[in-house]
Structures are given as structure tokens and as C-alpha cells.
């Protein structure tokens, strides 16, 4: 944890999938696998207190296990987290690997596949409860279409809302954080932006418990500014978490190091989070960054520590940003002067 000059103490988190073997669709894995369970010992020394989980990160092979077996394994993970001084931030159902989710889960055209997706999500809620996580994250990976005519989009949105309500009803304390993404792996994803997610929240049976998780790269892939997306969620008190990273234009989801493609956009994300007091109620600064395929060794963790370090440098930039200069420029409507000030401040000159 890092105590900065003002009150917010930022806590950082990431998920075990961020430590990877470096495979991509064009080539094999380039690093030897690092033992899944051993990853948790890396968090604290790297300056991270929170763990983001997929349900089967907690309970591998969960589809073949009984509720008692799932509960036992999740209890073991809870004990391990306690021993390491770590917190479970959220658990997300991995609804994009199983044969039942080839064409989506909640929005599949198959009733039995939709039932699988709901059952799996409720098991995820059980796991979240066991490990002490306050939320489940819905990254709606395959809830979308490859060709428009294959699904009824209106019905699909109704089905997503119906599922959200069933989860809220199943556990009266759990929160649902929707992580919007506009594409990949589907061509067109349902719930592509935070606006869609928040509309679903208000339409749900318990709006207070439905929030968003904003990933910088996902917002950029939708052609949007990540800091504005965050501000929108914050204005509704609905920013459950963030996945800070970066993206170099409209390509595949790159998950680049935070600030590595657009430092100014990263500065503005930190500025919006700081100005709103994000983190003061225990919200985590989550990272979703991919190791470069070229990086050698195992485990590779520099992308995580670099992104964390960059975030903290940007916090300093936000805290030393001269609000009086900003006020004067805004009052005079001299945005040229404001822009030059921002750029020079980021460069550390003038
Ligand atoms: C996918 C993505 C996921 C979610 C968690 O692009 O960002 O890793 O963050 O399932
Ligand atoms: Mn993400």
C-alpha cells in the first residue's frame, strides 16, 4: 500500500491470468508454466493486496465437482488468502470455455445452455461468498453475435436482465459488476459500454447492487474515452472496479501496460479517479495487463509492477497539477494555454 500526500491509500489488484505463458493465436506458449497456486505468493511482494478470480481459478474443474467439493476447495483458497494477507476482490464466471457456451450463455438460443450459464453463475456466487469477495464480475464474453440474424437482440437484453435479477434474488448481499466490452470474442457484443451496463443496473430489481467495472482498453475499443466512461459510472456511484491498461488504436484487445500508449489519457483516468475519491471506500485499482510475448523468464511480472508504478507516478502528477492555472485558463476559455500547461506538466518541464 502506498500512502500519498492526500488521504486516499490505493490498493492494487490483478488476476492470476495476468501471469501467463505468452501464447497467442499465432504461436505456442513461450514461457514455462508457473504453478497456478504459487502465483498468490507473488502478490504482496509486488505491492498488490487484492486478487481477482475467475470461478475456476478458485475451484479448477468445478463443472465436475459437487457443491460440497466446491465449498471445500473455496474454503482452502480463503485460508490461503488469509495466510498471505490478501483479499478476494471479485469472482467472475468463466462462461466462454465450456461446450455449452459456444454461442453464448445467458443469450444462447439453447434453453439448456442458458440453464448451464445460470447454474454456473450461481455456483460462482457461492464461491464468491466462500472466499469473502463482495462481487461477481460479468464479462459477457460470448453474449453477442457473429451475424446479426442469429439472435434476437431485444430478447437477448431481456434474458441478460432476467439473469441479473435471478442472481440478485439468489444472494441478498452480492454485488454484480458488469465489465463492458464492445467486441472480441464476438463480432458485436451486447452491453458494449458502461452506459448499457448502468441502464441494466437501473432496470434491475436492486439497482444499488449492480455496478460496472471499466477496462480502459475496452472503452477505447468502443471508440470512447476511458476517463469519461469512468466519470459516467462515478456520477451514478456505480464504479465497482477498474481494469487499467492501454490500447494502441482500434485493434484486438491489447491489454498493454497502463499509460504505455497514451500517457495523457492515462493521466486523465487517474485524475478522474482521484477527484471522485475512488478508492477511499476500499475500491481497488485493478490491472488487466498482458505480458509481452518477447519477455523472457517465468514468471514474468514486470508488466504488472510497471503499470502499478506508472499509476503512482500519475497520482503524483495529478496531485501536483496546478488547479489555479486550470481555473484561470478555463475562466478565460484559453484551452490552448491549458493544453500546453498539461503537456508540460506531464513532461516535467516549465
Ligand atoms: C477480457 C477481459 C477479462 C475480464 C475478466 O477482455 O478483460 O479478462 O477482465 O474475465
Ligand atoms: Mn478485463
Coordinates of C-alpha atoms and ligand atoms in Angstrom, one line a residue:
X1 CA 0.0 0.0 0.0
X2 CA 1.2 3.5 -0.7
X3 CA 0.2 6.5 1.4
X4 CA 0.3 9.5 -0.8
X5 CA 0.2 13.2 0.1
X6 CA -3.6 13.3 0.5
X7 CA -5.9 10.8 2.1
X8 CA -6.5 8.0 -0.4
X9 CA -4.5 4.9 0.1
X10 CA -4.6 3.0 -3.1
X11 CA -4.8 -0.8 -3.0
X12 CA -3.9 -2.8 -6.1
X13 CA -5.2 -6.0 -7.6
X14 CA -4.9 -8.3 -10.6
X15 CA -5.9 -11.8 -11.6
X16 CA -3.8 -14.9 -12.0
X17 CA -4.4 -14.9 -15.7
X18 CA -2.2 -11.8 -15.9
X19 CA 0.8 -14.0 -15.3
X20 CA 0.8 -16.1 -18.4
X21 CA 2.8 -18.3 -20.7
X22 CA 2.6 -15.9 -23.5
X23 CA 0.8 -18.0 -26.1
X24 CA -1.2 -16.1 -28.8
X25 CA -3.4 -17.2 -31.7
X26 CA -0.3 -17.2 -34.0
X27 CA 2.2 -19.2 -31.9
X28 CA 2.7 -21.5 -29.0
X29 CA 3.5 -20.7 -25.4
X30 CA 6.9 -19.0 -25.0
X31 CA 7.4 -19.4 -21.2
X32 CA 7.2 -22.4 -19.0
X33 CA 4.1 -22.5 -16.9
X34 CA 4.3 -21.0 -13.5
X35 CA 2.4 -23.1 -10.9
X36 CA -1.1 -21.6 -10.5
X37 CA -1.2 -21.9 -6.7
X38 CA 2.3 -20.4 -6.4
X39 CA 1.2 -17.2 -8.1
X40 CA -0.6 -16.0 -5.0
X41 CA 2.7 -15.7 -3.1
X42 CA 3.8 -13.1 -5.7
X43 CA 1.1 -10.6 -4.9
X44 CA 2.2 -9.0 -1.7
X45 CA 5.9 -8.6 -2.5
X46 CA 4.8 -6.9 -5.8
X47 CA 2.7 -4.4 -3.8
X48 CA -0.7 -6.0 -4.5
X49 CA -3.3 -6.7 -1.9
X50 CA -6.3 -7.9 -4.0
X51 CA -6.9 -11.0 -6.1
X52 CA -9.3 -11.0 -8.9
X53 CA -10.5 -14.5 -9.7
X54 CA -12.4 -16.4 -12.3
X55 CA -14.5 -19.1 -10.6
X56 CA -12.3 -21.9 -11.9
X57 CA -9.1 -20.1 -10.7
X58 CA -10.6 -20.8 -7.3
X59 CA -12.0 -24.2 -8.0
X60 CA -10.4 -25.8 -11.0
X61 CA -12.6 -28.3 -12.8
X62 CA -15.7 -27.0 -10.9
X63 CA -18.2 -28.4 -13.5
X64 CA -17.3 -31.9 -12.4
X65 CA -17.5 -31.2 -8.7
X66 CA -20.3 -31.5 -6.1
X67 CA -21.4 -28.4 -4.1
X68 CA -19.6 -29.8 -1.1
X69 CA -16.3 -30.3 -3.0
X70 CA -16.6 -26.8 -4.5
X71 CA -17.2 -25.3 -1.0
X72 CA -14.2 -27.3 0.5
X73 CA -11.8 -26.1 -2.2
X74 CA -13.1 -22.5 -2.0
X75 CA -12.6 -22.6 1.8
X76 CA -9.0 -23.8 1.3
X77 CA -8.4 -20.8 -1.0
X78 CA -9.9 -18.5 1.5
X79 CA -7.5 -19.8 4.1
X80 CA -4.5 -19.4 1.7
X81 CA -5.6 -15.7 1.1
X82 CA -5.8 -15.1 4.8
X83 CA -2.3 -16.6 5.4
X84 CA -0.9 -14.3 2.6
X85 CA -2.8 -11.2 3.9
X86 CA -4.7 -11.0 0.6
X87 CA -8.3 -10.1 -0.2
X88 CA -10.6 -11.6 -2.9
X89 CA -11.9 -8.6 -4.8
X90 CA -14.3 -10.5 -7.1
X91 CA -15.1 -13.8 -8.7
X92 CA -16.1 -13.9 -12.4
X93 CA -17.9 -16.9 -14.0
X94 CA -15.8 -18.2 -16.9
X95 CA -18.6 -18.5 -19.4
X96 CA -16.6 -18.8 -22.6
X97 CA -14.8 -22.1 -22.3
X98 CA -17.4 -24.8 -21.9
X99 CA -19.1 -26.5 -24.8
X100 CA -22.4 -25.1 -23.6
X101 CA -21.2 -21.5 -24.1
X102 CA -20.0 -21.8 -27.7
X103 CA -22.8 -19.4 -28.8
X104 CA -23.1 -17.5 -25.5
X105 CA -24.6 -18.4 -22.1
X106 CA -27.4 -16.1 -21.0
X107 CA -28.3 -15.2 -24.6
X108 CA -27.7 -18.6 -26.1
X109 CA -30.6 -19.8 -28.4
X110 CA -30.5 -23.1 -26.5
X111 CA -32.6 -23.3 -23.3
X112 CA -30.3 -26.0 -21.8
X113 CA -27.2 -23.9 -22.5
X114 CA -28.9 -20.9 -20.8
X115 CA -29.6 -23.0 -17.8
X116 CA -26.0 -24.1 -17.7
X117 CA -24.9 -20.4 -17.7
X118 CA -27.3 -19.5 -14.9
X119 CA -26.3 -22.6 -12.8
X120 CA -22.6 -21.8 -13.3
X121 CA -23.2 -18.2 -12.3
X122 CA -25.0 -19.2 -9.1
X123 CA -22.0 -21.5 -8.3
X124 CA -19.8 -18.5 -8.8
X125 CA -21.8 -16.6 -6.3
X126 CA -21.3 -19.5 -3.8
X127 CA -17.6 -19.3 -4.4
X128 CA -17.5 -15.6 -4.0
X129 CA -19.3 -15.9 -0.7
X130 CA -16.8 -18.6 0.4
X131 CA -13.7 -16.6 -0.4
X132 CA -15.2 -13.3 1.0
X133 CA -15.5 -11.5 -2.3
X134 CA -18.2 -8.8 -2.3
X135 CA -19.0 -9.1 -6.0
X136 CA -19.2 -11.2 -9.1
X137 CA -18.0 -9.7 -12.3
X138 CA -19.9 -10.4 -15.5
X139 CA -17.6 -10.0 -18.5
X140 CA -20.2 -11.0 -21.1
X141 CA -17.7 -12.6 -23.4
X142 CA -19.9 -14.5 -25.8
X143 CA -23.2 -12.7 -25.2
X144 CA -23.3 -11.2 -28.6
X145 CA -23.4 -12.3 -32.2
X146 CA -21.2 -13.2 -35.1
X147 CA -24.0 -12.5 -37.5
X148 CA -26.9 -10.2 -36.5
X149 CA -29.6 -12.5 -37.7
X150 CA -28.5 -15.4 -35.4
X151 CA -30.1 -13.9 -32.3
X152 CA -33.0 -11.7 -31.3
X153 CA -31.1 -8.7 -29.7
X154 CA -34.2 -7.4 -27.8
X155 CA -34.8 -10.9 -26.3
X156 CA -31.1 -11.2 -25.5
X157 CA -31.1 -8.0 -23.4
X158 CA -34.3 -9.2 -21.7
X159 CA -32.5 -12.5 -20.9
X160 CA -29.4 -10.8 -19.5
X161 CA -31.7 -8.7 -17.2
X162 CA -33.6 -11.8 -16.2
X163 CA -30.3 -13.4 -15.2
X164 CA -29.1 -10.4 -13.2
X165 CA -32.4 -10.4 -11.3
X166 CA -32.1 -14.1 -10.6
X167 CA -28.5 -13.6 -9.2
X168 CA -29.7 -10.7 -7.0
X169 CA -32.5 -12.8 -5.7
X170 CA -30.2 -15.8 -5.0
X171 CA -27.9 -13.8 -2.7
X172 CA -29.2 -10.7 -1.0
X173 CA -25.7 -9.3 -0.4
X174 CA -23.7 -10.0 -3.5
X175 CA -23.0 -7.2 -5.9
X176 CA -22.8 -7.6 -9.7
X177 CA -20.2 -5.6 -11.6
X178 CA -20.6 -5.7 -15.3
X179 CA -17.4 -5.3 -17.4
X180 CA -18.5 -4.0 -20.8
X181 CA -16.5 -4.8 -23.9
X182 CA -17.7 -4.0 -27.5
X183 CA -16.2 -6.9 -29.3
X184 CA -13.9 -9.9 -29.1
X185 CA -14.6 -12.8 -29.0
X186 CA -17.9 -11.9 -30.6
X187 CA -18.1 -9.6 -33.5
X188 CA -20.8 -7.5 -31.9
X189 CA -21.2 -7.7 -28.1
X190 CA -24.3 -7.0 -26.1
X191 CA -23.6 -4.4 -23.3
X192 CA -20.7 -2.8 -25.1
X193 CA -20.4 0.3 -22.9
X194 CA -20.8 1.4 -19.3
X195 CA -24.0 3.2 -20.4
X196 CA -25.6 -0.1 -21.3
X197 CA -24.4 -1.6 -18.1
X198 CA -25.8 1.2 -16.0
X199 CA -29.1 1.1 -17.8
X200 CA -29.3 -2.6 -16.9
X201 CA -28.5 -1.7 -13.3
X202 CA -31.4 0.7 -13.0
X203 CA -33.7 -1.7 -14.7
X204 CA -32.8 -4.5 -12.3
X205 CA -34.6 -5.5 -9.1
X206 CA -31.9 -4.0 -6.8
X207 CA -30.1 -1.1 -8.7
X208 CA -27.8 -0.4 -5.7
X209 CA -26.1 -3.8 -6.1
X210 CA -25.4 -3.6 -9.9
X211 CA -22.4 -1.6 -10.9
X212 CA -19.7 -1.5 -13.6
X213 CA -16.1 -2.5 -13.9
X214 CA -14.4 -0.3 -16.6
X215 CA -11.4 -1.6 -18.5
X216 CA -9.5 1.2 -20.2
X217 CA -8.8 -0.8 -23.4
X218 CA -12.5 -1.9 -23.7
X219 CA -13.7 1.7 -23.6
X220 CA -11.1 2.6 -26.3
X221 CA -12.2 -0.3 -28.5
X222 CA -15.7 1.2 -28.3
X223 CA -14.2 4.5 -29.6
X224 CA -14.7 6.1 -26.2
X225 CA -12.5 7.9 -23.7
X226 CA -11.9 5.7 -20.7
X227 CA -11.8 8.7 -18.2
X228 CA -15.2 9.9 -19.4
X229 CA -16.6 6.3 -19.1
X230 CA -15.3 6.2 -15.5
X231 CA -16.7 9.6 -14.8
X232 CA -20.1 8.5 -16.0
X233 CA -20.1 5.5 -13.7
X234 CA -18.8 7.6 -10.8
X235 CA -21.6 10.1 -11.4
X236 CA -24.0 7.2 -10.7
X237 CA -21.9 5.9 -7.8
X238 CA -21.5 2.7 -9.8
X239 CA -17.8 2.2 -10.4
X240 CA -17.2 -1.2 -8.7
X241 CA -13.7 -1.6 -10.0
X242 CA -11.4 -0.8 -12.9
X243 CA -9.1 -2.7 -15.2
X244 CA -6.4 -0.2 -16.0
X245 CA -4.4 -0.9 -19.1
X246 CA -3.8 0.7 -22.5
X247 CA -4.6 0.1 -26.2
X248 CA -2.9 1.3 -29.3
X249 CA -5.8 2.2 -31.6
X250 CA -8.7 0.0 -32.8
X251 CA -7.1 -3.4 -33.0
X252 CA -7.5 -6.7 -31.0
X253 CA -7.8 -6.2 -27.2
X254 CA -4.1 -5.5 -26.5
X255 CA -4.1 -5.1 -22.7
X256 CA -0.9 -3.0 -22.9
X257 CA 0.8 -1.6 -19.8
X258 CA -1.1 1.3 -18.2
X259 CA -0.1 4.6 -19.8
X260 CA 2.2 2.9 -22.4
X261 CA 0.3 4.0 -25.5
X262 CA -1.3 7.3 -24.3
X263 CA 0.1 8.8 -21.2
X264 CA -2.3 11.8 -21.3
X265 CA -5.3 9.5 -21.5
X266 CA -3.9 7.6 -18.5
X267 CA -3.3 10.8 -16.6
X268 CA -6.9 11.8 -17.2
X269 CA -8.2 8.4 -15.9
X270 CA -6.1 8.9 -12.7
X271 CA -7.4 12.5 -12.4
X272 CA -11.0 11.4 -12.6
X273 CA -10.5 8.6 -10.1
X274 CA -8.6 10.9 -7.7
X275 CA -11.1 13.8 -8.0
X276 CA -14.0 11.5 -7.2
X277 CA -12.3 9.9 -4.1
X278 CA -12.3 6.5 -5.8
X279 CA -10.5 4.0 -3.5
X280 CA -11.5 5.7 -0.3
X281 CA -14.2 3.1 0.3
X282 CA -11.8 0.3 -0.3
X283 CA -12.2 0.0 -4.1
X284 CA -9.2 -1.5 -5.7
X285 CA -7.0 -0.2 -8.6
X286 CA -7.3 -3.3 -10.7
X287 CA -4.9 -4.0 -13.6
X288 CA -5.6 -6.2 -16.6
X289 CA -2.3 -6.2 -18.5
X290 CA -0.7 -8.8 -20.7
X291 CA 3.0 -9.6 -20.6
X292 CA 4.8 -9.0 -23.8
X293 CA 5.4 -12.2 -25.7
X294 CA 9.0 -11.3 -26.1
X295 CA 9.7 -11.1 -22.4
X296 CA 11.9 -14.0 -21.1
X297 CA 11.8 -16.0 -17.8
X298 CA 9.0 -17.3 -15.7
X299 CA 7.0 -15.9 -14.1
X300 CA 7.0 -12.6 -16.0
X301 CA 5.6 -9.8 -13.7
X302 CA 7.3 -6.6 -14.9
X303 CA 4.1 -5.5 -16.8
X304 CA 2.2 -5.5 -13.5
X305 CA 4.8 -3.8 -11.4
X306 CA 5.5 -1.2 -14.2
X307 CA 1.8 -0.4 -14.6
X308 CA 1.4 0.0 -10.8
X309 CA 4.5 2.2 -10.7
X310 CA 3.2 4.3 -13.6
X311 CA -0.2 4.7 -11.8
X312 CA 1.5 6.0 -8.7
X313 CA 3.7 8.5 -10.7
X314 CA 0.5 9.7 -12.3
X315 CA -1.1 10.1 -8.9
X316 CA 1.8 12.5 -8.1
X317 CA 1.2 14.3 -11.4
X318 CA -2.5 14.7 -10.5
X319 CA -1.7 16.0 -7.0
X320 CA 0.9 18.5 -8.3
X321 CA -1.3 19.6 -11.2
X322 CA -1.9 23.4 -10.6
X323 CA -5.7 23.9 -10.2
X324 CA -5.2 27.6 -10.1
X325 CA -3.7 27.6 -13.6
X326 CA -6.5 25.3 -14.7
X327 CA -9.1 27.7 -13.2
X328 CA -7.7 30.7 -14.8
X329 CA -7.4 29.1 -18.3
X330 CA -11.0 27.7 -18.0
X331 CA -12.3 31.1 -16.9
X332 CA -10.5 32.9 -19.8
X333 CA -11.6 30.0 -22.1
X334 CA -8.0 29.7 -23.1
X335 CA -7.8 26.0 -23.8
X336 CA -4.7 26.3 -25.9
X337 CA -2.9 27.6 -22.8
X338 CA -4.4 24.8 -20.6
X339 CA -3.4 22.1 -23.1
X340 CA 0.2 23.4 -23.2
X341 CA 0.3 23.5 -19.4
X342 CA -1.0 19.9 -19.1
X343 CA 1.6 18.6 -21.6
X344 CA 4.5 20.5 -20.0
X345 CA 3.3 19.2 -16.6
X346 CA 3.3 15.7 -17.9
X347 CA 6.8 16.2 -19.4
X348 CA 8.1 17.7 -16.2
X349 CA 9.2 20.9 -17.9
X350 CA 8.3 24.6 -17.3
Ligands
LIG1 C1 -11.5 -9.8 -21.4 C2 -11.2 -9.4 -20.0 C3 -11.4 -10.4 -19.0 C4 -12.1 -10.0 -17.8 C5 -12.3 -11.0 -16.7 O1 -11.1 -8.9 -22.3 O2 -10.9 -8.2 -19.8 O3 -10.1 -10.8 -18.6 O4 -11.4 -8.9 -17.3 O5 -13.0 -12.1 -17.1
LIG2 MN1 -10.6 -7.0 -18.1

